[in-house]
Amino acid sequence: MSTPVYELHSDNGNRMFVKRDDLLSFGLGGNKVRIAAAFFDDMKAKNCDTMVAYGSASSNLCRVIANRCAMEQIPCYIICSQSESENTREVTSNTRLMELLHAVIIPCKKNAIAPAVENTLLQLRREGRRPYYIYGNKYGTGNEGVPARAYADAYDEIIGDEASLGVTFDYIFHASGTGATQSGLICGHLLHGDQKKIVGISVSRDRERGSSIIAQGVTSLLAEKGYTNKFSPSEEIILEDGYRRGGYGLYDREILSCIRKEFCTNSLPLDPIYTGKAFLGMEEYLKDHQIRGKNILFLHTGGTPLFYDCLNRGELSDF
Ligand SMILES: *Cc1c(COP(=O)(O)O)cnc(C)c1O
């Protein structure tokens, strides 16, 4: 896998680059193409035969997983969280695609994920299946090292991108959600022993909780890789939670105008839940920390269907 990297038009005083992982050549792209591949390898290594995933109605991971399952004829169960208040199922391009791909969607409230996971796994085992739950146990922990592998490998690719562009990136910015991408990038950075700063712009979790999950991913992957140097979570994990605009899925006019601007000036399709929020967060971070004269890479983590959802709601029209 390799994706285009090129310089953006920008007036923030830095050289800005983008790596277009939204253009990965499977299932409408995105970081979840790499991450899903790591989960499928692990599932096969563990001799399981049924995929169980969890995510929101906007989840790009669930969509990509459903797509691979359809392609490989693996039964696919998706536990889909809904907001506490809503009784109707949220419909997005991603949920429509999951249905098109014949994934079984199991709706669940956000405060009842563990029992939903447990019941689903139990039921499948009763039916004689060997289910694989991507996040480990019913509380969603224990498997952090697996998805982290994806961006530890992608980091090698980024080092290659630097060589072909003739630049060294000082920072890599990206939208951080489950922390899989950030864990992998931090591992890559440590394994290469370079000076890059990996800055995750949190789109959901607060810094404390997010960082501890990232630390678990990094620690378990480093152990797997036989890395024995010290890993200092407080130094290496930069997870900015001040640009969340209230929480997962929430956004405002500033994010929407950032999306419009980037589509006009750089032809980047961003979405308000992940990449648009992160891109604006990156711009604010550079300003807030007075960072100038650096080489900055924005990792475009995908979410193309969410760009169209936003466009079709009319939110990108002039206001
Ligand atoms: C999932 C996702 C992220 C966050 O990646 P994590 O590895 O979960 O932190 C960022 N952007 C997009 C478009 C995503 O779908």
Short mmCIF file of N, CA and C in Angstrom, two decimals, residues 2-10 12-22 34 151 153-176 181-182 185-186 189 194-201 238 262 266 268 270 275 278-283 285-286 291-301:
data_model
loop_
_atom_site.label_atom_id
_atom_site.label_comp_id
_atom_site.label_asym_id
_atom_site.label_seq_id
_atom_site.Cartn_x
_atom_site.Cartn_y
_atom_site.Cartn_z
N SER A 2 0.56 2.20 -0.85
CA SER A 2 1.24 3.49 -0.72
C SER A 2 0.34 4.56 -1.29
N THR A 3 0.40 5.74 -0.70
CA THR A 3 -0.54 6.80 -1.06
C THR A 3 0.22 8.08 -1.41
N PRO A 4 -0.42 8.96 -2.20
CA PRO A 4 0.26 10.20 -2.60
C PRO A 4 0.57 11.13 -1.43
N VAL A 5 1.72 11.77 -1.50
CA VAL A 5 2.08 12.82 -0.53
C VAL A 5 2.51 14.03 -1.33
N TYR A 6 1.97 15.20 -1.02
CA TYR A 6 2.36 16.41 -1.77
C TYR A 6 2.16 17.65 -0.91
N GLU A 7 2.71 18.75 -1.40
CA GLU A 7 2.66 19.99 -0.63
C GLU A 7 1.34 20.72 -0.87
N LEU A 8 0.84 21.34 0.20
CA LEU A 8 -0.42 22.08 0.13
C LEU A 8 -0.16 23.58 0.00
N HIS A 9 -1.13 24.30 -0.53
CA HIS A 9 -1.09 25.76 -0.47
C HIS A 9 -1.49 26.17 0.94
N SER A 10 -0.69 26.99 1.55
CA SER A 10 -1.00 27.40 2.92
C SER A 10 -0.30 28.71 3.23
N ASN A 12 0.23 29.67 6.62
CA ASN A 12 0.42 29.68 8.08
C ASN A 12 1.89 29.75 8.50
N GLY A 13 2.79 29.96 7.53
CA GLY A 13 4.20 30.15 7.89
C GLY A 13 5.01 28.85 7.93
N ASN A 14 4.39 27.76 7.63
CA ASN A 14 5.08 26.46 7.58
C ASN A 14 4.92 25.87 6.18
N ARG A 15 5.77 24.88 5.88
CA ARG A 15 5.51 24.09 4.66
C ARG A 15 4.58 22.95 5.06
N MET A 16 3.43 22.92 4.42
CA MET A 16 2.39 21.95 4.78
C MET A 16 2.28 20.87 3.70
N PHE A 17 2.26 19.62 4.16
CA PHE A 17 2.12 18.49 3.24
C PHE A 17 0.93 17.63 3.66
N VAL A 18 0.42 16.86 2.71
CA VAL A 18 -0.65 15.94 3.06
C VAL A 18 -0.30 14.55 2.55
N LYS A 19 -0.63 13.54 3.33
CA LYS A 19 -0.55 12.15 2.84
C LYS A 19 -1.97 11.65 2.69
N ARG A 20 -2.33 11.25 1.48
CA ARG A 20 -3.72 10.98 1.13
C ARG A 20 -4.11 9.53 1.41
N ASP A 21 -4.17 9.16 2.68
CA ASP A 21 -4.63 7.81 3.00
C ASP A 21 -6.12 7.64 2.75
N ASP A 22 -6.81 8.76 2.47
CA ASP A 22 -8.21 8.63 2.03
C ASP A 22 -8.28 7.98 0.65
N ARG A 34 -6.01 0.13 6.22
CA ARG A 34 -4.80 -0.48 6.80
C ARG A 34 -5.13 -1.18 8.12
N TYR A 151 -0.17 1.36 11.41
CA TYR A 151 0.53 2.63 11.21
C TYR A 151 1.99 2.61 11.63
N ASP A 153 3.73 0.21 10.34
CA ASP A 153 4.19 -0.11 8.98
C ASP A 153 4.07 1.11 8.06
N ALA A 154 2.97 1.83 8.19
CA ALA A 154 2.78 3.01 7.33
C ALA A 154 3.86 4.06 7.61
N TYR A 155 4.39 4.04 8.83
CA TYR A 155 5.45 4.99 9.18
C TYR A 155 6.68 4.78 8.29
N ASP A 156 7.00 3.52 8.02
CA ASP A 156 8.13 3.23 7.11
C ASP A 156 7.87 3.86 5.75
N GLU A 157 6.63 3.80 5.33
CA GLU A 157 6.25 4.39 4.05
C GLU A 157 6.46 5.91 4.09
N ILE A 158 6.12 6.53 5.23
CA ILE A 158 6.28 7.98 5.37
C ILE A 158 7.76 8.36 5.29
N ILE A 159 8.62 7.53 5.87
CA ILE A 159 10.07 7.77 5.76
C ILE A 159 10.50 7.74 4.29
N GLY A 160 9.91 6.81 3.55
CA GLY A 160 10.17 6.75 2.10
C GLY A 160 9.63 7.97 1.38
N ASP A 161 8.47 8.46 1.80
CA ASP A 161 7.88 9.66 1.20
C ASP A 161 8.81 10.86 1.40
N GLU A 162 9.41 10.95 2.57
CA GLU A 162 10.34 12.06 2.85
C GLU A 162 11.51 12.02 1.88
N ALA A 163 12.03 10.83 1.69
CA ALA A 163 13.18 10.69 0.78
C ALA A 163 12.79 11.12 -0.63
N SER A 164 11.61 10.71 -1.09
CA SER A 164 11.29 11.08 -2.47
C SER A 164 10.95 12.56 -2.61
N LEU A 165 10.47 13.20 -1.54
CA LEU A 165 10.19 14.64 -1.60
C LEU A 165 11.43 15.48 -1.28
N GLY A 166 12.41 14.85 -0.62
CA GLY A 166 13.58 15.60 -0.17
C GLY A 166 13.27 16.53 0.99
N VAL A 167 12.35 16.15 1.86
CA VAL A 167 12.06 16.94 3.06
C VAL A 167 12.03 16.02 4.28
N THR A 168 12.23 16.62 5.45
CA THR A 168 12.06 15.88 6.69
C THR A 168 10.90 16.52 7.43
N PHE A 169 9.92 15.72 7.78
CA PHE A 169 8.77 16.26 8.51
C PHE A 169 9.14 16.46 9.98
N ASP A 170 8.79 17.63 10.50
CA ASP A 170 9.02 17.89 11.92
C ASP A 170 7.83 17.40 12.74
N TYR A 171 6.66 17.49 12.14
CA TYR A 171 5.43 17.09 12.84
C TYR A 171 4.56 16.25 11.91
N ILE A 172 3.85 15.30 12.52
CA ILE A 172 2.76 14.63 11.80
C ILE A 172 1.49 14.86 12.61
N PHE A 173 0.50 15.46 11.97
CA PHE A 173 -0.80 15.70 12.61
C PHE A 173 -1.84 14.74 12.03
N HIS A 174 -2.78 14.33 12.86
CA HIS A 174 -3.88 13.50 12.35
C HIS A 174 -5.02 13.48 13.35
N ALA A 175 -6.19 13.08 12.86
CA ALA A 175 -7.36 12.93 13.74
C ALA A 175 -7.17 11.67 14.57
N SER A 176 -7.37 11.78 15.89
CA SER A 176 -7.19 10.62 16.77
C SER A 176 -8.51 10.25 17.42
N THR A 181 -4.20 4.62 15.18
CA THR A 181 -3.30 5.29 14.24
C THR A 181 -2.14 5.94 15.00
N GLN A 182 -2.48 6.63 16.07
CA GLN A 182 -1.44 7.34 16.83
C GLN A 182 -0.47 6.36 17.49
N LEU A 185 1.92 5.20 14.78
CA LEU A 185 2.87 6.24 14.36
C LEU A 185 3.93 6.46 15.43
N ILE A 186 3.52 6.44 16.69
CA ILE A 186 4.49 6.64 17.78
C ILE A 186 5.49 5.47 17.79
N HIS A 189 7.92 6.01 14.99
CA HIS A 189 8.85 7.08 15.37
C HIS A 189 9.92 6.55 16.35
N ASP A 194 13.77 8.83 15.47
CA ASP A 194 13.89 10.16 14.87
C ASP A 194 13.28 11.24 15.79
N GLN A 195 13.26 12.47 15.27
CA GLN A 195 12.86 13.62 16.09
C GLN A 195 11.41 14.05 15.89
N LYS A 196 10.69 13.34 15.03
CA LYS A 196 9.34 13.81 14.70
C LYS A 196 8.41 13.82 15.90
N LYS A 197 7.54 14.83 15.88
CA LYS A 197 6.48 14.87 16.88
C LYS A 197 5.18 14.41 16.23
N ILE A 198 4.54 13.47 16.88
CA ILE A 198 3.25 12.97 16.38
C ILE A 198 2.17 13.65 17.21
N VAL A 199 1.36 14.46 16.56
CA VAL A 199 0.32 15.17 17.31
C VAL A 199 -1.06 14.65 16.89
N GLY A 200 -1.73 14.00 17.81
CA GLY A 200 -3.09 13.54 17.57
C GLY A 200 -4.06 14.61 18.01
N ILE A 201 -4.95 15.00 17.10
CA ILE A 201 -6.01 15.93 17.48
C ILE A 201 -7.21 15.05 17.84
N ILE A 238 1.35 13.01 22.39
CA ILE A 238 0.76 14.35 22.35
C ILE A 238 -0.65 14.20 21.81
N GLU A 262 -10.54 24.27 2.43
CA GLU A 262 -9.56 23.27 1.99
C GLU A 262 -9.99 22.59 0.70
N ASN A 266 -7.15 23.45 -1.81
CA ASN A 266 -6.27 22.29 -1.94
C ASN A 266 -6.97 21.04 -2.48
N LEU A 268 -9.07 19.20 -1.06
CA LEU A 268 -9.12 18.14 -0.05
C LEU A 268 -10.56 17.94 0.40
N LEU A 270 -12.67 16.98 3.22
CA LEU A 270 -12.59 16.71 4.67
C LEU A 270 -14.01 16.53 5.20
N THR A 275 -11.59 14.36 9.91
CA THR A 275 -10.47 15.08 9.29
C THR A 275 -10.63 16.60 9.28
N ALA A 278 -9.85 17.76 12.71
CA ALA A 278 -8.40 17.64 12.96
C ALA A 278 -7.62 18.68 12.19
N PHE A 279 -8.05 18.96 10.96
CA PHE A 279 -7.32 19.96 10.16
C PHE A 279 -7.41 21.32 10.82
N LEU A 280 -8.62 21.69 11.24
CA LEU A 280 -8.79 22.97 11.93
C LEU A 280 -8.03 22.95 13.26
N GLY A 281 -8.09 21.84 13.97
CA GLY A 281 -7.35 21.71 15.23
C GLY A 281 -5.86 21.89 15.01
N MET A 282 -5.35 21.32 13.90
CA MET A 282 -3.93 21.47 13.57
C MET A 282 -3.59 22.94 13.34
N GLU A 283 -4.42 23.64 12.55
CA GLU A 283 -4.16 25.06 12.29
C GLU A 283 -4.14 25.85 13.60
N TYR A 285 -3.55 24.65 16.62
CA TYR A 285 -2.40 24.20 17.41
C TYR A 285 -1.13 24.93 16.95
N LEU A 286 -0.95 25.03 15.62
CA LEU A 286 0.24 25.70 15.09
C LEU A 286 0.27 27.16 15.53
N ILE A 291 4.16 27.85 16.06
CA ILE A 291 5.05 27.01 15.26
C ILE A 291 5.12 27.58 13.84
N ARG A 292 6.35 27.90 13.41
CA ARG A 292 6.56 28.48 12.07
C ARG A 292 7.85 27.91 11.50
N GLY A 293 7.93 27.91 10.17
CA GLY A 293 9.16 27.50 9.50
C GLY A 293 9.42 25.99 9.58
N LYS A 294 8.39 25.21 9.90
CA LYS A 294 8.57 23.76 10.02
C LYS A 294 7.95 23.04 8.82
N ASN A 295 8.33 21.77 8.69
CA ASN A 295 7.69 20.90 7.70
C ASN A 295 6.65 20.05 8.41
N ILE A 296 5.41 20.23 7.97
CA ILE A 296 4.30 19.60 8.68
C ILE A 296 3.58 18.64 7.75
N LEU A 297 3.34 17.43 8.22
CA LEU A 297 2.56 16.48 7.44
C LEU A 297 1.19 16.30 8.08
N PHE A 298 0.14 16.51 7.29
CA PHE A 298 -1.20 16.15 7.74
C PHE A 298 -1.55 14.81 7.13
N LEU A 299 -1.83 13.84 7.98
CA LEU A 299 -2.23 12.53 7.49
C LEU A 299 -3.75 12.56 7.28
N HIS A 300 -4.16 12.47 6.03
CA HIS A 300 -5.59 12.46 5.72
C HIS A 300 -6.09 11.04 5.94
N THR A 301 -6.88 10.86 7.00
CA THR A 301 -7.26 9.52 7.42
C THR A 301 -8.55 9.02 6.78
#
